[in-house]
Amino acid sequence: MMTLDLPHSPGHDGSFLLSINESEPLHFPSRISALAYASKLAWQREQQGLDYAINVEGGDGKWRLFHGIRRLRA
């Protein structure tokens, strides 16, 4: 399973971080671009029949599972 984590706040350098399987995070200019990249990876995994989870931290500090791919296709 691939796990993608998108924190709510930007990193120290002002970029938005996306970590994949708890590896060194990738840096993006906006939260939307980080989420778009995560969604693209998730779609690719889904096409291969592989599992994934996109975890997005809300402004309240709670982490939630993002289901955007399935909603767009439903």
Short mmCIF file of the N, C-alpha and C atoms (twelve columns), coordinates in Angstrom:
data_MODEL
# 
_entry.id   MODEL 
# 
loop_
_atom_site.group_PDB 
_atom_site.id 
_atom_site.type_symbol 
_atom_site.label_atom_id 
_atom_site.label_alt_id 
_atom_site.label_comp_id 
_atom_site.label_asym_id 
_atom_site.label_seq_id 
_atom_site.Cartn_x 
_atom_site.Cartn_y 
_atom_site.Cartn_z 
_atom_site.pdbx_PDB_model_num 
ATOM 1   N N  . MET A 1  0.838   -1.175 0.000   1 
ATOM 2   C CA . MET A 1  0.000   0.000  0.000   1 
ATOM 3   C C  . MET A 1  0.884   1.240  0.000   1 
ATOM 4   N N  . MET A 2  0.510   2.204  -0.802  1 
ATOM 5   C CA . MET A 2  1.212   3.490  -0.820  1 
ATOM 6   C C  . MET A 2  0.431   4.458  0.051   1 
ATOM 7   N N  . THR A 3  1.141   5.127  0.949   1 
ATOM 8   C CA . THR A 3  0.529   6.112  1.829   1 
ATOM 9   C C  . THR A 3  1.107   7.484  1.510   1 
ATOM 10  N N  . LEU A 4  0.220   8.432  1.239   1 
ATOM 11  C CA . LEU A 4  0.616   9.800  0.918   1 
ATOM 12  C C  . LEU A 4  0.057   10.710 2.001   1 
ATOM 13  N N  . ASP A 5  0.927   11.493 2.627   1 
ATOM 14  C CA . ASP A 5  0.528   12.376 3.718   1 
ATOM 15  C C  . ASP A 5  0.753   13.839 3.339   1 
ATOM 16  N N  . LEU A 6  -0.311  14.631 3.480   1 
ATOM 17  C CA . LEU A 6  -0.259  16.054 3.145   1 
ATOM 18  C C  . LEU A 6  -0.612  16.884 4.386   1 
ATOM 19  N N  . PRO A 7  0.398   17.444 5.063   1 
ATOM 20  C CA . PRO A 7  0.127   18.287 6.228   1 
ATOM 21  C C  . PRO A 7  -0.596  19.578 5.836   1 
ATOM 22  N N  . HIS A 8  -1.261  20.177 6.788   1 
ATOM 23  C CA . HIS A 8  -2.024  21.399 6.526   1 
ATOM 24  C C  . HIS A 8  -1.125  22.614 6.300   1 
ATOM 25  N N  . SER A 9  -0.150  22.783 7.153   1 
ATOM 26  C CA . SER A 9  0.702   23.973 7.089   1 
ATOM 27  C C  . SER A 9  1.910   23.748 6.192   1 
ATOM 28  N N  . PRO A 10 2.394   24.813 5.572   1 
ATOM 29  C CA . PRO A 10 3.605   24.676 4.751   1 
ATOM 30  C C  . PRO A 10 4.828   24.389 5.622   1 
ATOM 31  N N  . GLY A 11 5.885   23.924 4.979   1 
ATOM 32  C CA . GLY A 11 7.140   23.654 5.670   1 
ATOM 33  C C  . GLY A 11 7.877   24.942 5.996   1 
ATOM 34  N N  . HIS A 12 9.056   24.808 6.565   1 
ATOM 35  C CA . HIS A 12 9.856   25.970 6.973   1 
ATOM 36  C C  . HIS A 12 10.214  26.886 5.806   1 
ATOM 37  N N  . ASP A 13 10.320  26.303 4.615   1 
ATOM 38  C CA . ASP A 13 10.684  27.108 3.448   1 
ATOM 39  C C  . ASP A 13 9.474   27.695 2.724   1 
ATOM 40  N N  . GLY A 14 8.263   27.456 3.264   1 
ATOM 41  C CA . GLY A 14 7.053   27.998 2.664   1 
ATOM 42  C C  . GLY A 14 6.411   27.086 1.640   1 
ATOM 43  N N  . SER A 15 7.064   25.981 1.309   1 
ATOM 44  C CA . SER A 15 6.484   25.052 0.343   1 
ATOM 45  C C  . SER A 15 5.575   24.055 1.070   1 
ATOM 46  N N  . PHE A 16 4.670   23.462 0.327   1 
ATOM 47  C CA . PHE A 16 3.761   22.467 0.884   1 
ATOM 48  C C  . PHE A 16 4.351   21.094 0.651   1 
ATOM 49  N N  . LEU A 17 4.317   20.282 1.690   1 
ATOM 50  C CA . LEU A 17 5.019   19.010 1.685   1 
ATOM 51  C C  . LEU A 17 4.069   17.850 1.436   1 
ATOM 52  N N  . LEU A 18 4.577   16.857 0.728   1 
ATOM 53  C CA . LEU A 18 3.850   15.607 0.502   1 
ATOM 54  C C  . LEU A 18 4.837   14.479 0.728   1 
ATOM 55  N N  . SER A 19 4.572   13.670 1.736   1 
ATOM 56  C CA . SER A 19 5.464   12.527 1.959   1 
ATOM 57  C C  . SER A 19 4.786   11.261 1.449   1 
ATOM 58  N N  . ILE A 20 5.594   10.400 0.884   1 
ATOM 59  C CA . ILE A 20 5.120   9.140  0.327   1 
ATOM 60  C C  . ILE A 20 5.792   8.027  1.106   1 
ATOM 61  N N  . ASN A 21 4.958   7.208  1.756   1 
ATOM 62  C CA . ASN A 21 5.464   6.104  2.575   1 
ATOM 63  C C  . ASN A 21 6.504   6.575  3.583   1 
ATOM 64  N N  . GLU A 22 6.236   7.719  4.204   1 
ATOM 65  C CA . GLU A 22 7.084   8.296  5.250   1 
ATOM 66  C C  . GLU A 22 8.519   8.577  4.791   1 
ATOM 67  N N  . SER A 23 8.697   8.786  3.489   1 
ATOM 68  C CA . SER A 23 10.023  9.124  2.961   1 
ATOM 69  C C  . SER A 23 10.237  10.636 3.046   1 
ATOM 70  N N  . GLU A 24 11.403  11.088 2.617   1 
ATOM 71  C CA . GLU A 24 11.702  12.524 2.570   1 
ATOM 72  C C  . GLU A 24 10.613  13.197 1.728   1 
ATOM 73  N N  . PRO A 25 9.994   14.257 2.237   1 
ATOM 74  C CA . PRO A 25 8.861   14.847 1.522   1 
ATOM 75  C C  . PRO A 25 9.258   15.565 0.233   1 
ATOM 76  N N  . LEU A 26 8.305   15.569 -0.688  1 
ATOM 77  C CA . LEU A 26 8.417   16.362 -1.910  1 
ATOM 78  C C  . LEU A 26 7.878   17.753 -1.585  1 
ATOM 79  N N  . HIS A 27 8.371   18.773 -2.276  1 
ATOM 80  C CA . HIS A 27 7.973   20.162 -2.022  1 
ATOM 81  C C  . HIS A 27 7.167   20.690 -3.214  1 
ATOM 82  N N  . PHE A 28 6.074   21.393 -2.893  1 
ATOM 83  C CA . PHE A 28 5.193   21.945 -3.919  1 
ATOM 84  C C  . PHE A 28 4.905   23.414 -3.607  1 
ATOM 85  N N  . PRO A 29 4.631   24.222 -4.637  1 
ATOM 86  C CA . PRO A 29 4.385   25.646 -4.413  1 
ATOM 87  C C  . PRO A 29 3.043   25.941 -3.742  1 
ATOM 88  N N  . SER A 30 2.096   24.993 -3.819  1 
ATOM 89  C CA . SER A 30 0.785   25.203 -3.200  1 
ATOM 90  C C  . SER A 30 0.243   23.873 -2.680  1 
ATOM 91  N N  . ARG A 31 -0.699  23.978 -1.775  1 
ATOM 92  C CA . ARG A 31 -1.351  22.779 -1.232  1 
ATOM 93  C C  . ARG A 31 -2.133  22.064 -2.332  1 
ATOM 94  N N  . ILE A 32 -2.757  22.838 -3.201  1 
ATOM 95  C CA . ILE A 32 -3.527  22.255 -4.308  1 
ATOM 96  C C  . ILE A 32 -2.622  21.461 -5.244  1 
ATOM 97  N N  . SER A 33 -1.443  21.970 -5.554  1 
ATOM 98  C CA . SER A 33 -0.540  21.242 -6.456  1 
ATOM 99  C C  . SER A 33 -0.038  19.954 -5.795  1 
ATOM 100 N N  . ALA A 34 0.180   19.987 -4.481  1 
ATOM 101 C CA . ALA A 34 0.587   18.767 -3.771  1 
ATOM 102 C C  . ALA A 34 -0.539  17.737 -3.807  1 
ATOM 103 N N  . LEU A 35 -1.767  18.185 -3.593  1 
ATOM 104 C CA . LEU A 35 -2.908  17.272 -3.622  1 
ATOM 105 C C  . LEU A 35 -3.152  16.734 -5.033  1 
ATOM 106 N N  . ALA A 36 -2.961  17.571 -6.040  1 
ATOM 107 C CA . ALA A 36 -3.125  17.123 -7.424  1 
ATOM 108 C C  . ALA A 36 -2.105  16.035 -7.765  1 
ATOM 109 N N  . TYR A 37 -0.878  16.210 -7.312  1 
ATOM 110 C CA . TYR A 37 0.159   15.201 -7.559  1 
ATOM 111 C C  . TYR A 37 -0.188  13.901 -6.828  1 
ATOM 112 N N  . ALA A 38 -0.636  14.008 -5.582  1 
ATOM 113 C CA . ALA A 38 -1.026  12.824 -4.821  1 
ATOM 114 C C  . ALA A 38 -2.178  12.106 -5.518  1 
ATOM 115 N N  . SER A 39 -3.132  12.863 -6.030  1 
ATOM 116 C CA . SER A 39 -4.270  12.268 -6.733  1 
ATOM 117 C C  . SER A 39 -3.832  11.560 -8.006  1 
ATOM 118 N N  . LYS A 40 -2.861  12.149 -8.713  1 
ATOM 119 C CA . LYS A 40 -2.337  11.523 -9.931  1 
ATOM 120 C C  . LYS A 40 -1.669  10.192 -9.604  1 
ATOM 121 N N  . LEU A 41 -0.852  10.169 -8.552  1 
ATOM 122 C CA . LEU A 41 -0.212  8.921  -8.142  1 
ATOM 123 C C  . LEU A 41 -1.246  7.885  -7.727  1 
ATOM 124 N N  . ALA A 42 -2.268  8.323  -6.991  1 
ATOM 125 C CA . ALA A 42 -3.320  7.406  -6.545  1 
ATOM 126 C C  . ALA A 42 -4.065  6.821  -7.741  1 
ATOM 127 N N  . TRP A 43 -4.364  7.642  -8.718  1 
ATOM 128 C CA . TRP A 43 -5.058  7.167  -9.920  1 
ATOM 129 C C  . TRP A 43 -4.217  6.117  -10.641 1 
ATOM 130 N N  . GLN A 44 -2.914  6.365  -10.762 1 
ATOM 131 C CA . GLN A 44 -2.022  5.402  -11.400 1 
ATOM 132 C C  . GLN A 44 -2.019  4.078  -10.643 1 
ATOM 133 N N  . ARG A 45 -1.967  4.154  -9.317  1 
ATOM 134 C CA . ARG A 45 -1.997  2.938  -8.500  1 
ATOM 135 C C  . ARG A 45 -3.314  2.195  -8.692  1 
ATOM 136 N N  . GLU A 46 -4.392  2.939  -8.714  1 
ATOM 137 C CA . GLU A 46 -5.704  2.317  -8.897  1 
ATOM 138 C C  . GLU A 46 -5.781  1.585  -10.233 1 
ATOM 139 N N  . GLN A 47 -5.231  2.179  -11.285 1 
ATOM 140 C CA . GLN A 47 -5.227  1.544  -12.602 1 
ATOM 141 C C  . GLN A 47 -4.435  0.241  -12.602 1 
ATOM 142 N N  . GLN A 48 -3.452  0.143  -11.716 1 
ATOM 143 C CA . GLN A 48 -2.625  -1.061 -11.601 1 
ATOM 144 C C  . GLN A 48 -3.218  -2.067 -10.619 1 
ATOM 145 N N  . GLY A 49 -4.343  -1.722 -10.014 1 
ATOM 146 C CA . GLY A 49 -4.976  -2.603 -9.046  1 
ATOM 147 C C  . GLY A 49 -4.283  -2.604 -7.693  1 
ATOM 148 N N  . LEU A 50 -3.552  -1.525 -7.392  1 
ATOM 149 C CA . LEU A 50 -2.799  -1.432 -6.143  1 
ATOM 150 C C  . LEU A 50 -3.495  -0.473 -5.175  1 
ATOM 151 N N  . ASP A 51 -3.249  -0.673 -3.893  1 
ATOM 152 C CA . ASP A 51 -3.881  0.136  -2.857  1 
ATOM 153 C C  . ASP A 51 -3.104  1.419  -2.587  1 
ATOM 154 N N  . TYR A 52 -3.822  2.414  -2.068  1 
ATOM 155 C CA . TYR A 52 -3.219  3.684  -1.691  1 
ATOM 156 C C  . TYR A 52 -4.101  4.343  -0.645  1 
ATOM 157 N N  . ALA A 53 -3.543  5.299  0.050   1 
ATOM 158 C CA . ALA A 53 -4.302  6.146  0.977   1 
ATOM 159 C C  . ALA A 53 -3.710  7.540  0.910   1 
ATOM 160 N N  . ILE A 54 -4.567  8.537  0.717   1 
ATOM 161 C CA . ILE A 54 -4.141  9.930  0.768   1 
ATOM 162 C C  . ILE A 54 -4.679  10.501 2.074   1 
ATOM 163 N N  . ASN A 55 -3.784  10.826 2.980   1 
ATOM 164 C CA . ASN A 55 -4.143  11.392 4.277   1 
ATOM 165 C C  . ASN A 55 -3.891  12.892 4.249   1 
ATOM 166 N N  . VAL A 56 -4.930  13.669 4.541   1 
ATOM 167 C CA . VAL A 56 -4.841  15.126 4.487   1 
ATOM 168 C C  . VAL A 56 -5.140  15.682 5.883   1 
ATOM 169 N N  . GLU A 57 -4.232  16.528 6.372   1 
ATOM 170 C CA . GLU A 57 -4.441  17.156 7.671   1 
ATOM 171 C C  . GLU A 57 -5.308  18.401 7.504   1 
ATOM 172 N N  . GLY A 58 -6.342  18.502 8.303   1 
ATOM 173 C CA . GLY A 58 -7.216  19.667 8.269   1 
ATOM 174 C C  . GLY A 58 -6.673  20.794 9.127   1 
ATOM 175 N N  . GLY A 59 -7.274  21.953 9.012   1 
ATOM 176 C CA . GLY A 59 -6.880  23.109 9.801   1 
ATOM 177 C C  . GLY A 59 -7.067  22.895 11.296  1 
ATOM 178 N N  . ASP A 60 -7.874  21.900 11.656  1 
ATOM 179 C CA . ASP A 60 -8.108  21.579 13.063  1 
ATOM 180 C C  . ASP A 60 -7.082  20.591 13.615  1 
ATOM 181 N N  . GLY A 61 -6.120  20.202 12.772  1 
ATOM 182 C CA . GLY A 61 -5.076  19.273 13.208  1 
ATOM 183 C C  . GLY A 61 -5.446  17.807 13.069  1 
ATOM 184 N N  . LYS A 62 -6.666  17.507 12.632  1 
ATOM 185 C CA . LYS A 62 -7.098  16.116 12.454  1 
ATOM 186 C C  . LYS A 62 -6.760  15.636 11.052  1 
ATOM 187 N N  . TRP A 63 -6.332  14.385 10.985  1 
ATOM 188 C CA . TRP A 63 -6.010  13.773 9.700   1 
ATOM 189 C C  . TRP A 63 -7.237  13.040 9.184   1 
ATOM 190 N N  . ARG A 64 -7.477  13.195 7.879   1 
ATOM 191 C CA . ARG A 64 -8.632  12.555 7.242   1 
ATOM 192 C C  . ARG A 64 -8.196  11.881 5.949   1 
ATOM 193 N N  . LEU A 65 -8.874  10.798 5.642   1 
ATOM 194 C CA . LEU A 65 -8.629  10.086 4.396   1 
ATOM 195 C C  . LEU A 65 -9.321  10.839 3.266   1 
ATOM 196 N N  . PHE A 66 -8.573  11.181 2.229   1 
ATOM 197 C CA . PHE A 66 -9.102  11.923 1.083   1 
ATOM 198 C C  . PHE A 66 -9.636  10.930 0.064   1 
ATOM 199 N N  . HIS A 67 -10.874 11.136 -0.371  1 
ATOM 200 C CA . HIS A 67 -11.502 10.238 -1.326  1 
ATOM 201 C C  . HIS A 67 -11.798 10.921 -2.661  1 
ATOM 202 N N  . GLY A 68 -11.031 11.913 -3.026  1 
ATOM 203 C CA . GLY A 68 -11.318 12.711 -4.217  1 
ATOM 204 C C  . GLY A 68 -11.336 11.946 -5.510  1 
ATOM 205 N N  . ILE A 69 -10.460 10.975 -5.673  1 
ATOM 206 C CA . ILE A 69 -10.406 10.217 -6.924  1 
ATOM 207 C C  . ILE A 69 -11.719 9.484  -7.167  1 
ATOM 208 N N  . ARG A 70 -12.185 8.785  -6.183  1 
ATOM 209 C CA . ARG A 70 -13.401 7.996  -6.349  1 
ATOM 210 C C  . ARG A 70 -14.610 8.910  -6.570  1 
ATOM 211 N N  . ARG A 71 -14.647 10.059 -5.909  1 
ATOM 212 C CA . ARG A 71 -15.773 10.981 -6.097  1 
ATOM 213 C C  . ARG A 71 -15.787 11.535 -7.516  1 
ATOM 214 N N  . LEU A 72 -14.613 11.833 -8.061  1 
ATOM 215 C CA . LEU A 72 -14.568 12.361 -9.421  1 
ATOM 216 C C  . LEU A 72 -15.033 11.339 -10.445 1 
ATOM 217 N N  . ARG A 73 -14.779 10.070 -10.159 1 
ATOM 218 C CA . ARG A 73 -15.132 9.021  -11.102 1 
ATOM 219 C C  . ARG A 73 -16.544 8.502  -10.886 1 
ATOM 220 N N  . ALA A 74 -17.152 8.801  -9.751  1 
ATOM 221 C CA . ALA A 74 -18.493 8.266  -9.450  1 
ATOM 222 C C  . ALA A 74 -19.563 9.009  -10.214 1 
# 
